[in-house]
mmCIF file of C-alpha atoms in Angstrom:
data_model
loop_
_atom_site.group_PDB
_atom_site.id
_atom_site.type_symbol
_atom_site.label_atom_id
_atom_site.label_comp_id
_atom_site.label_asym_id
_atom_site.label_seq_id
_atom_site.Cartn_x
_atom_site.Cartn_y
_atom_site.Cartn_z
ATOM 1 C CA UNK L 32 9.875 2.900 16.362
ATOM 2 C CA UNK L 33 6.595 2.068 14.114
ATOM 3 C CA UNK L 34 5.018 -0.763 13.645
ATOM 4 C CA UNK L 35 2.438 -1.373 10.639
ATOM 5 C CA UNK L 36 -0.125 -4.046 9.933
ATOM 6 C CA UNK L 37 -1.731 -4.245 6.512
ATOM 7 C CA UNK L 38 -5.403 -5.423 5.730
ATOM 8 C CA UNK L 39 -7.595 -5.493 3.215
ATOM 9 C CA UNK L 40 -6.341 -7.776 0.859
ATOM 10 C CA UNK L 41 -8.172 -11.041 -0.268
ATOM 11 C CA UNK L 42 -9.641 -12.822 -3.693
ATOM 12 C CA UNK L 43 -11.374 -10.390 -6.311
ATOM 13 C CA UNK L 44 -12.355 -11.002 -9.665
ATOM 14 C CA UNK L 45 -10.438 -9.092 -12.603
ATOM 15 C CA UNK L 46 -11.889 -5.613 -13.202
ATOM 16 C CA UNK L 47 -13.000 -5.298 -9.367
ATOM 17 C CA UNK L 48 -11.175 -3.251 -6.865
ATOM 18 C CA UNK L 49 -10.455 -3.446 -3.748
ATOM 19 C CA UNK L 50 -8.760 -1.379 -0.854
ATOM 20 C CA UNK L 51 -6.013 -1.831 1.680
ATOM 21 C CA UNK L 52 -5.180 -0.392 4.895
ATOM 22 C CA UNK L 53 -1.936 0.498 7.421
ATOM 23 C CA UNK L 54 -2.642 1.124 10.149
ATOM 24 C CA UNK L 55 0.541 3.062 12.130
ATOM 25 C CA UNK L 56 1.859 3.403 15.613
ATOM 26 C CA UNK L 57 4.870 4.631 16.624
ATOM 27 C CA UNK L 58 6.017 8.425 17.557
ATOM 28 C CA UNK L 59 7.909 9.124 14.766
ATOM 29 C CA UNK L 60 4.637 8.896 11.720
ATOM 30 C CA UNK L 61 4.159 12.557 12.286
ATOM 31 C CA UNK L 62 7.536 12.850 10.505
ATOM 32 C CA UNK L 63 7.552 9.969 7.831
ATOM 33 C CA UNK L 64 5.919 9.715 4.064
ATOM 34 C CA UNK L 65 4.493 5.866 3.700
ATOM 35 C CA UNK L 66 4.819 3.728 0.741
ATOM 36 C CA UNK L 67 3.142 0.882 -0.429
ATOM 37 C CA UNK L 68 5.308 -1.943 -2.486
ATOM 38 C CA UNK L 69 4.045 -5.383 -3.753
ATOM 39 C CA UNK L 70 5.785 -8.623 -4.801
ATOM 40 C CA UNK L 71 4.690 -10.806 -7.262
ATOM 41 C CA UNK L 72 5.554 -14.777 -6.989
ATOM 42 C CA UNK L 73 9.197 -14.649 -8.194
ATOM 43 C CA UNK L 74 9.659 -11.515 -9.020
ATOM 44 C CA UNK L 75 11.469 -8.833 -6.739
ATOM 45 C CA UNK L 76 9.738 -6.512 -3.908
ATOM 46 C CA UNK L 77 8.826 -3.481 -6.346
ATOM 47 C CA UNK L 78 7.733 0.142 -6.064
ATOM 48 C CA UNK L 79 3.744 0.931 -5.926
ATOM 49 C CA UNK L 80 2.916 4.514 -4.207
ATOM 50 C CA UNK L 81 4.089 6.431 -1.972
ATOM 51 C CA UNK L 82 2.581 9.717 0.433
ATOM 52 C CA UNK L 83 3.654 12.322 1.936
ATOM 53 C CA UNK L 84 3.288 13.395 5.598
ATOM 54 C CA UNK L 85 0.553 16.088 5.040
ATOM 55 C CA UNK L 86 -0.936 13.964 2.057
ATOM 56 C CA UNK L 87 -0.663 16.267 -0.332
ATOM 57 C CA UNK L 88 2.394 14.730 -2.570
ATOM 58 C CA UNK L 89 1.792 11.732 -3.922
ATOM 59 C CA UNK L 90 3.772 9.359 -6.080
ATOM 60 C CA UNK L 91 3.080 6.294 -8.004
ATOM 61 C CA UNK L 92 4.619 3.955 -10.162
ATOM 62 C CA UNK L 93 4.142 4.632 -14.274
ATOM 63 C CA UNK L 94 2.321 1.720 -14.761
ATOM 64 C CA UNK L 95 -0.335 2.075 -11.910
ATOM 65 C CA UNK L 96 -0.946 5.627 -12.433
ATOM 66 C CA UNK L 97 -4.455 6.428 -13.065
ATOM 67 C CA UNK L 98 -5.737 3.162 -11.282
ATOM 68 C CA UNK L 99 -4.292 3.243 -8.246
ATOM 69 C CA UNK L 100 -4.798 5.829 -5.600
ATOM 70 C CA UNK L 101 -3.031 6.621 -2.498
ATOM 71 C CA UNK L 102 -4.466 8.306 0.546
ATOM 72 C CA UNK L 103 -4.005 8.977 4.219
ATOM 73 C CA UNK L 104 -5.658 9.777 7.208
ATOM 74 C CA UNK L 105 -3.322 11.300 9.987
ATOM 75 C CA UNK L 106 -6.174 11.332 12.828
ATOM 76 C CA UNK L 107 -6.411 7.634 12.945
ATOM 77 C CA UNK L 108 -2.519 6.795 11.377
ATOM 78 C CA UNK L 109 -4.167 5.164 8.917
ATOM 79 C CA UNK L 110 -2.955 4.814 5.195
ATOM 80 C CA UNK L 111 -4.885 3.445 2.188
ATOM 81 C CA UNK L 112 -4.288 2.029 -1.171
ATOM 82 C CA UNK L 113 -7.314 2.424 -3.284
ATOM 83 C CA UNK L 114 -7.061 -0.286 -6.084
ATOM 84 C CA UNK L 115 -9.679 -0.228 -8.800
ATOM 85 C CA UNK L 116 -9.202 -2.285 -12.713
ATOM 86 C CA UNK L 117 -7.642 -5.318 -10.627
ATOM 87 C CA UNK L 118 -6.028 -7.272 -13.138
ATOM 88 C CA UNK L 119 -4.071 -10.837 -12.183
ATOM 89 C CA UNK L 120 -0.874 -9.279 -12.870
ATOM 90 C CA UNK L 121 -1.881 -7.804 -9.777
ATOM 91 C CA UNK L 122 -1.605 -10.303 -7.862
ATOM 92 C CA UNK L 123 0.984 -9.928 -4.537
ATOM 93 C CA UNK L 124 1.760 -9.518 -1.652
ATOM 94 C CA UNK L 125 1.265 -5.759 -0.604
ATOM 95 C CA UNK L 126 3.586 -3.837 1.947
ATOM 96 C CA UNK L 127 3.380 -0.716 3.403
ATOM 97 C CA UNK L 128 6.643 0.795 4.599
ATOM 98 C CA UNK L 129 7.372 3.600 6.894
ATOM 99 C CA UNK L 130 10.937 5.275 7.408
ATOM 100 C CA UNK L 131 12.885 1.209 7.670
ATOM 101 C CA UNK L 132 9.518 -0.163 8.812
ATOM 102 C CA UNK L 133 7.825 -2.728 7.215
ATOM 103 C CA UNK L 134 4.669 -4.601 7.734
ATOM 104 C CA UNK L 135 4.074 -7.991 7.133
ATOM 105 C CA UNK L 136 2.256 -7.628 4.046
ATOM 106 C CA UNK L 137 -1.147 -8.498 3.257
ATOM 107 C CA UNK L 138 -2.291 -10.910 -0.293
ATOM 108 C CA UNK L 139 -3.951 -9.430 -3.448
ATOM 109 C CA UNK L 140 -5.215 -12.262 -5.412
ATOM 110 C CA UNK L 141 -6.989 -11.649 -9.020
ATOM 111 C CA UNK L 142 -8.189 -14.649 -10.672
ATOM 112 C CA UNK L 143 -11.601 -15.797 -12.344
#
């Protein structure tokens, strides 16, 4: 069983970044990569990053490569997702996901 709880997300301005963080409990994170995934307003739950358990192998999607940045910190079962060149397209709702575990998600809003 894990449970995760985003935070970190809030209003920026385009071209600002910002950072989010999971935060992990459960037995079983020694043994699980974590992904992040967004969803936009009407579109479907999409792909963003993903780590594995040592944090050495990371994946991203094409289009956020090279802006966004995914990192981990096993000590305190903590995951982040360094966002920097916010745009408004990047504005969701971000979820982290371990094993079938999801968190509730936490809002990314870029506007002016």
């Amino acid at each position: 069983q894990v449970q995760a709880v985003e935070s970190g997300g809030g209003l920026v301005q385009p071209g600002e970044s910002l950072r989010l963080t999971c935060r992990l409990s459960g037995h079983t994170f020694d043994y699980a990569p974590v992904s992040w995934y967004r969803q936009a307003p009407g579109k479907e739950r999409e792909f963003v990053a993903s780590i594995s358990t040592a944090g050495g192998s990371t994946t991203y999607a094409d289009s956020l490569k090279g802006r966004f940045f995914i990192s981990r910190d096993n000590d305190e079962n903590t995951v982040y997702l360094q966002m920097n060149s916010l745009e408004p397209d990047d504005t969701a709702v971000y979820y982290c996901k371990c094993l079938s575990w999801w968190g509730q998600g936490t809002q990314v809003t870029v506007s002016s």
